């Protein structure tokens, strides 16, 4: 395991140790989608001398938090406790990674819980719309799939599958980071480094932004009676490490950061059409999604879509004004300061950078002043000329939007 | 517990203010707090407090609509606001070197709003969209329904956003009246946290607060003496668009004025539901996997609070889950197997939570601003004493006894 110490302010009275494991739901095989999420959950449900409840009791007795998460590119295990207890709790990370019990009883429990969580997720129309969107954008690539998996896949996963997946897990590179100097004195005699594993070896199976996809293949609709229409439009773009990522972040800032952003001004201030509007552009090891989302009442949905189409056309044909770029850059820098407020955010970003083979102090903004309106226009054209649209809501309105989609895009 | 150096400013010529100085924070938060939540609305004017919060950002006697946002964001800052049942607050998060201008801008926009009919009608449409969106989220819609049933009066039982019908009936005069009545020095305080300097204090003292009639009084009045009362009984409903059924249970508990007691309930909530060994999680998830999720929360308010249990489960398990919850509660009431260790563990969890959640400038102004507004100045200092008080089985039984009182139960089925 690669270890890194991160110097931060010392007045917090608590510490965090975080482990990033390269390989999350992107390691799920066909028909076993969700297996890595189940494996990750199982890691903390008993290890070496602790059964499930004894383990939990030990953590809770110290008022600590142990959180686990499986995302597309990896797994994140985070231990947070008051400084006075940190020394006693840190060795748990070693145990859960290297000596988990992975008992069948616990496996069945996690499996059932996962199925229930997936059912509950379906209550949220935003989840449903996004599920469809990523399916049409990423096709067979792992980013097309929910990290939690799918009910039909989960029900097929066996305890033996989990044990085999753990063997695979052992070969994945792991990175430990903490603000507490104590980690430098601990020996984590863990798993061998698998140097090649970090390289991006899986070429994307869908490079849709380069393909001339049919307009109908770039559209998905979920018809459900509801008060609102949800719209999600965008495409896959590039990895965090790509030079295009920064112009896209400036574009995101221009579009959606704060109440001076173009989406806020256009949809809320000028036309009073929507409450919820924004951009989703998380950083990923491979091609990040970049999508504009909004929800709008049924009666305003067509007008909102026309305005969105027009905005999209302008983004692809006109340079953003210099003063708007200037403001977008200020807001982007300010958002980085804001995301440096919590230890959790700081460490999570750094440890993921390490996992992506970047320096933990990688400065995305280093070249911000050099990015021009032309750079942003070129990047927008490169990735967003053939966007993908997923909509949710009343069937009749969705059909009308489909007609406008064909006309405008 | 050391979130930073806390100083209170209490001078008759300026609003009350709490400063939290922490040199290591990258941004400064300026947070204006008002006793002006939805509980203060007239009964037929639901939605006023929240709608006013939206309109505050739509221009003032000095700023055009959108100008405040542009200026704050050009200064490298961001702004936001939130309205609750009890209070509303407006904050900006900015680099310290732009403190002076940001404070002046926030003061102007909050105290001298200018509501024009064009902006009013547009923003009404936005808020109606917000209501529609809330109604499309079954979780939120159901919880609002639960609150409407559990609170007998309509102070906490109505939604903060109001209904579409409420919004349609609101006039500019309603917002102006609410602003005039509650956005004044009697109901107001400021919290400022972050990398502060001597200059920050000087700038604060120089800021123009002339919009406020400071001569009237500098004391924050506790002008809402109403005590909220919750329902008891049991109700079963079918609820559309949910995939899993829900069980809600609520006990009426003392308001936030009784801080020590509320902390006692936070400890009880941990005993019941934090960690796999907690009473309810152990029975309902670890042993039987009867629920998708189970939560226990102290729904705290200035007029009254609730201890709420929420379980989410398959329709087929509804009866079992309700029985198991009731049985577990009976065990707690009878103190069966309740040990000092169990209480201590929960105390550690509550203590850590306080420390974990006082990390950022915004968290600090939220905590200290809210406390100052409602007259709980030394609550963080007293926290350790309160926790120590409950670290005693005999004392803790006072909290447990509340569970013996009648509760309200809502069962929401999927109808499938």
PDB file of N, CA and C in Angstrom, chain A residues 28-77:
ATOM      1  N   UNK A  28     -16.709  -4.873 -12.173  1.00  0.00           N
ATOM      2  CA  UNK A  28     -17.846  -5.808 -12.194  1.00  0.00           C
ATOM      3  C   UNK A  28     -17.920  -6.493 -13.561  1.00  0.00           C
ATOM      4  N   UNK A  29     -18.085  -7.797 -13.536  1.00  0.00           N
ATOM      5  CA  UNK A  29     -18.184  -8.497 -14.826  1.00  0.00           C
ATOM      6  C   UNK A  29     -19.649  -8.557 -15.274  1.00  0.00           C
ATOM      7  N   UNK A  30     -19.815  -8.892 -16.528  1.00  0.00           N
ATOM      8  CA  UNK A  30     -21.157  -9.019 -17.120  1.00  0.00           C
ATOM      9  C   UNK A  30     -22.014  -9.961 -16.274  1.00  0.00           C
ATOM     10  N   UNK A  31     -23.247  -9.605 -16.067  1.00  0.00           N
ATOM     11  CA  UNK A  31     -24.227 -10.379 -15.303  1.00  0.00           C
ATOM     12  C   UNK A  31     -23.923 -10.472 -13.804  1.00  0.00           C
ATOM     13  N   UNK A  32     -22.874  -9.775 -13.369  1.00  0.00           N
ATOM     14  CA  UNK A  32     -22.570  -9.730 -11.921  1.00  0.00           C
ATOM     15  C   UNK A  32     -22.406  -8.262 -11.502  1.00  0.00           C
ATOM     16  N   UNK A  33     -23.172  -7.402 -12.135  1.00  0.00           N
ATOM     17  CA  UNK A  33     -23.055  -5.980 -11.813  1.00  0.00           C
ATOM     18  C   UNK A  33     -23.482  -5.754 -10.355  1.00  0.00           C
ATOM     19  N   UNK A  34     -22.612  -5.096  -9.613  1.00  0.00           N
ATOM     20  CA  UNK A  34     -22.898  -4.844  -8.198  1.00  0.00           C
ATOM     21  C   UNK A  34     -22.027  -5.688  -7.279  1.00  0.00           C
ATOM     22  N   UNK A  35     -21.253  -6.598  -7.861  1.00  0.00           N
ATOM     23  CA  UNK A  35     -20.472  -7.527  -7.024  1.00  0.00           C
ATOM     24  C   UNK A  35     -19.421  -6.788  -6.182  1.00  0.00           C
ATOM     25  N   UNK A  36     -18.813  -5.752  -6.758  1.00  0.00           N
ATOM     26  CA  UNK A  36     -17.778  -5.053  -5.982  1.00  0.00           C
ATOM     27  C   UNK A  36     -18.371  -4.203  -4.868  1.00  0.00           C
ATOM     28  N   UNK A  37     -19.556  -3.711  -5.076  1.00  0.00           N
ATOM     29  CA  UNK A  37     -20.233  -2.978  -4.007  1.00  0.00           C
ATOM     30  C   UNK A  37     -20.530  -3.925  -2.851  1.00  0.00           C
ATOM     31  N   UNK A  38     -20.955  -5.135  -3.174  1.00  0.00           N
ATOM     32  CA  UNK A  38     -21.249  -6.107  -2.111  1.00  0.00           C
ATOM     33  C   UNK A  38     -19.957  -6.498  -1.393  1.00  0.00           C
ATOM     34  N   UNK A  39     -18.910  -6.731  -2.173  1.00  0.00           N
ATOM     35  CA  UNK A  39     -17.624  -7.094  -1.565  1.00  0.00           C
ATOM     36  C   UNK A  39     -17.153  -5.987  -0.614  1.00  0.00           C
ATOM     37  N   UNK A  40     -17.241  -4.750  -1.071  1.00  0.00           N
ATOM     38  CA  UNK A  40     -16.779  -3.617  -0.261  1.00  0.00           C
ATOM     39  C   UNK A  40     -17.573  -3.532   1.051  1.00  0.00           C
ATOM     40  N   UNK A  41     -18.891  -3.733   0.961  1.00  0.00           N
ATOM     41  CA  UNK A  41     -19.712  -3.710   2.180  1.00  0.00           C
ATOM     42  C   UNK A  41     -19.309  -4.830   3.135  1.00  0.00           C
ATOM     43  N   UNK A  42     -18.976  -5.967   2.556  1.00  0.00           N
ATOM     44  CA  UNK A  42     -18.633  -7.126   3.396  1.00  0.00           C
ATOM     45  C   UNK A  42     -17.316  -6.952   4.153  1.00  0.00           C
ATOM     46  N   UNK A  43     -16.422  -6.122   3.597  1.00  0.00           N
ATOM     47  CA  UNK A  43     -15.106  -5.956   4.235  1.00  0.00           C
ATOM     48  C   UNK A  43     -15.230  -5.501   5.687  1.00  0.00           C
ATOM     49  N   UNK A  44     -16.227  -4.670   5.952  1.00  0.00           N
ATOM     50  CA  UNK A  44     -16.341  -4.124   7.313  1.00  0.00           C
ATOM     51  C   UNK A  44     -17.306  -4.938   8.182  1.00  0.00           C
ATOM     52  N   UNK A  45     -17.718  -6.096   7.684  1.00  0.00           N
ATOM     53  CA  UNK A  45     -18.669  -6.903   8.464  1.00  0.00           C
ATOM     54  C   UNK A  45     -17.990  -8.138   9.054  1.00  0.00           C
ATOM     55  N   UNK A  46     -16.900  -7.846   9.749  1.00  0.00           N
ATOM     56  CA  UNK A  46     -16.173  -8.925  10.422  1.00  0.00           C
ATOM     57  C   UNK A  46     -14.811  -9.160   9.813  1.00  0.00           C
ATOM     58  N   UNK A  47     -13.809  -9.270  10.677  1.00  0.00           N
ATOM     59  CA  UNK A  47     -12.455  -9.539  10.209  1.00  0.00           C
ATOM     60  C   UNK A  47     -11.636 -10.117  11.379  1.00  0.00           C
ATOM     61  N   UNK A  48     -10.724 -10.948  11.060  1.00  0.00           N
ATOM     62  CA  UNK A  48      -9.828 -11.610  12.019  1.00  0.00           C
ATOM     63  C   UNK A  48     -10.497 -11.897  13.370  1.00  0.00           C
ATOM     64  N   UNK A  49     -10.134 -11.130  14.427  1.00  0.00           N
ATOM     65  CA  UNK A  49     -10.644 -11.454  15.765  1.00  0.00           C
ATOM     66  C   UNK A  49     -12.022 -10.859  16.069  1.00  0.00           C
ATOM     67  N   UNK A  50     -12.554 -10.112  15.129  1.00  0.00           N
ATOM     68  CA  UNK A  50     -13.849  -9.457  15.384  1.00  0.00           C
ATOM     69  C   UNK A  50     -14.944 -10.099  14.542  1.00  0.00           C
ATOM     70  N   UNK A  51     -16.078 -10.445  15.183  1.00  0.00           N
ATOM     71  CA  UNK A  51     -17.215 -10.763  14.327  1.00  0.00           C
ATOM     72  C   UNK A  51     -17.891  -9.430  13.964  1.00  0.00           C
ATOM     73  N   UNK A  52     -18.918  -9.507  13.129  1.00  0.00           N
ATOM     74  CA  UNK A  52     -19.558  -8.297  12.616  1.00  0.00           C
ATOM     75  C   UNK A  52     -19.927  -7.325  13.729  1.00  0.00           C
ATOM     76  N   UNK A  53     -20.634  -7.815  14.746  1.00  0.00           N
ATOM     77  CA  UNK A  53     -21.129  -6.915  15.790  1.00  0.00           C
ATOM     78  C   UNK A  53     -20.004  -6.414  16.695  1.00  0.00           C
ATOM     79  N   UNK A  54     -19.041  -7.269  16.965  1.00  0.00           N
ATOM     80  CA  UNK A  54     -17.918  -6.851  17.820  1.00  0.00           C
ATOM     81  C   UNK A  54     -17.108  -5.760  17.118  1.00  0.00           C
ATOM     82  N   UNK A  55     -16.970  -5.915  15.820  1.00  0.00           N
ATOM     83  CA  UNK A  55     -16.227  -4.922  15.038  1.00  0.00           C
ATOM     84  C   UNK A  55     -16.929  -3.558  15.116  1.00  0.00           C
ATOM     85  N   UNK A  56     -18.230  -3.604  14.851  1.00  0.00           N
ATOM     86  CA  UNK A  56     -19.013  -2.368  14.878  1.00  0.00           C
ATOM     87  C   UNK A  56     -18.971  -1.737  16.275  1.00  0.00           C
ATOM     88  N   UNK A  57     -19.038  -2.585  17.284  1.00  0.00           N
ATOM     89  CA  UNK A  57     -19.023  -2.110  18.661  1.00  0.00           C
ATOM     90  C   UNK A  57     -17.715  -1.380  18.982  1.00  0.00           C
ATOM     91  N   UNK A  58     -16.626  -1.928  18.486  1.00  0.00           N
ATOM     92  CA  UNK A  58     -15.317  -1.331  18.741  1.00  0.00           C
ATOM     93  C   UNK A  58     -15.243   0.080  18.136  1.00  0.00           C
ATOM     94  N   UNK A  59     -15.721   0.201  16.908  1.00  0.00           N
ATOM     95  CA  UNK A  59     -15.706   1.503  16.223  1.00  0.00           C
ATOM     96  C   UNK A  59     -16.629   2.490  16.955  1.00  0.00           C
ATOM     97  N   UNK A  60     -17.855   2.060  17.211  1.00  0.00           N
ATOM     98  CA  UNK A  60     -18.849   2.960  17.823  1.00  0.00           C
ATOM     99  C   UNK A  60     -18.445   3.384  19.236  1.00  0.00           C
ATOM    100  N   UNK A  61     -17.841   2.460  19.980  1.00  0.00           N
ATOM    101  CA  UNK A  61     -17.453   2.783  21.367  1.00  0.00           C
ATOM    102  C   UNK A  61     -16.481   3.945  21.423  1.00  0.00           C
ATOM    103  N   UNK A  62     -15.727   4.124  20.341  1.00  0.00           N
ATOM    104  CA  UNK A  62     -14.783   5.242  20.304  1.00  0.00           C
ATOM    105  C   UNK A  62     -15.393   6.463  19.614  1.00  0.00           C
ATOM    106  N   UNK A  63     -16.666   6.400  19.357  1.00  0.00           N
ATOM    107  CA  UNK A  63     -17.343   7.532  18.694  1.00  0.00           C
ATOM    108  C   UNK A  63     -16.815   7.770  17.293  1.00  0.00           C
ATOM    109  N   UNK A  64     -16.287   6.740  16.665  1.00  0.00           N
ATOM    110  CA  UNK A  64     -15.662   6.908  15.346  1.00  0.00           C
ATOM    111  C   UNK A  64     -16.665   6.632  14.224  1.00  0.00           C
ATOM    112  N   UNK A  65     -16.296   7.052  13.027  1.00  0.00           N
ATOM    113  CA  UNK A  65     -17.120   6.747  11.848  1.00  0.00           C
ATOM    114  C   UNK A  65     -16.279   5.958  10.863  1.00  0.00           C
ATOM    115  N   UNK A  66     -16.834   4.876  10.377  1.00  0.00           N
ATOM    116  CA  UNK A  66     -16.148   4.098   9.344  1.00  0.00           C
ATOM    117  C   UNK A  66     -17.092   4.023   8.157  1.00  0.00           C
ATOM    118  N   UNK A  67     -16.698   4.683   7.075  1.00  0.00           N
ATOM    119  CA  UNK A  67     -17.571   4.704   5.903  1.00  0.00           C
ATOM    120  C   UNK A  67     -16.914   4.018   4.715  1.00  0.00           C
ATOM    121  N   UNK A  68     -17.737   3.345   3.952  1.00  0.00           N
ATOM    122  CA  UNK A  68     -17.226   2.680   2.752  1.00  0.00           C
ATOM    123  C   UNK A  68     -18.093   3.081   1.575  1.00  0.00           C
ATOM    124  N   UNK A  69     -17.462   3.135   0.426  1.00  0.00           N
ATOM    125  CA  UNK A  69     -18.211   3.527  -0.763  1.00  0.00           C
ATOM    126  C   UNK A  69     -17.578   2.877  -1.980  1.00  0.00           C
ATOM    127  N   UNK A  70     -18.412   2.370  -2.843  1.00  0.00           N
ATOM    128  CA  UNK A  70     -17.903   1.856  -4.114  1.00  0.00           C
ATOM    129  C   UNK A  70     -18.374   2.787  -5.211  1.00  0.00           C
ATOM    130  N   UNK A  71     -17.429   3.328  -5.952  1.00  0.00           N
ATOM    131  CA  UNK A  71     -17.793   4.186  -7.081  1.00  0.00           C
ATOM    132  C   UNK A  71     -17.261   3.554  -8.359  1.00  0.00           C
ATOM    133  N   UNK A  72     -17.403   4.263  -9.456  1.00  0.00           N
ATOM    134  CA  UNK A  72     -17.059   3.666 -10.745  1.00  0.00           C
ATOM    135  C   UNK A  72     -15.607   3.208 -10.816  1.00  0.00           C
ATOM    136  N   UNK A  73     -14.657   4.051 -10.339  1.00  0.00           N
ATOM    137  CA  UNK A  73     -13.238   3.746 -10.519  1.00  0.00           C
ATOM    138  C   UNK A  73     -12.590   3.056  -9.334  1.00  0.00           C
ATOM    139  N   UNK A  74     -13.265   3.009  -8.224  1.00  0.00           N
ATOM    140  CA  UNK A  74     -12.591   2.436  -7.066  1.00  0.00           C
ATOM    141  C   UNK A  74     -13.482   2.314  -5.852  1.00  0.00           C
ATOM    142  N   UNK A  75     -12.819   1.922  -4.757  1.00  0.00           N
ATOM    143  CA  UNK A  75     -13.523   1.845  -3.479  1.00  0.00           C
ATOM    144  C   UNK A  75     -12.835   2.812  -2.510  1.00  0.00           C
ATOM    145  N   UNK A  76     -13.621   3.386  -1.651  1.00  0.00           N
ATOM    146  CA  UNK A  76     -13.069   4.324  -0.683  1.00  0.00           C
ATOM    147  C   UNK A  76     -13.478   3.882   0.712  1.00  0.00           C
ATOM    148  N   UNK A  77     -12.474   3.715   1.560  1.00  0.00           N
ATOM    149  CA  UNK A  77     -12.746   3.353   2.951  1.00  0.00           C
ATOM    150  C   UNK A  77     -12.222   4.505   3.807  1.00  0.00           C
TER     151      UNK A  77
END
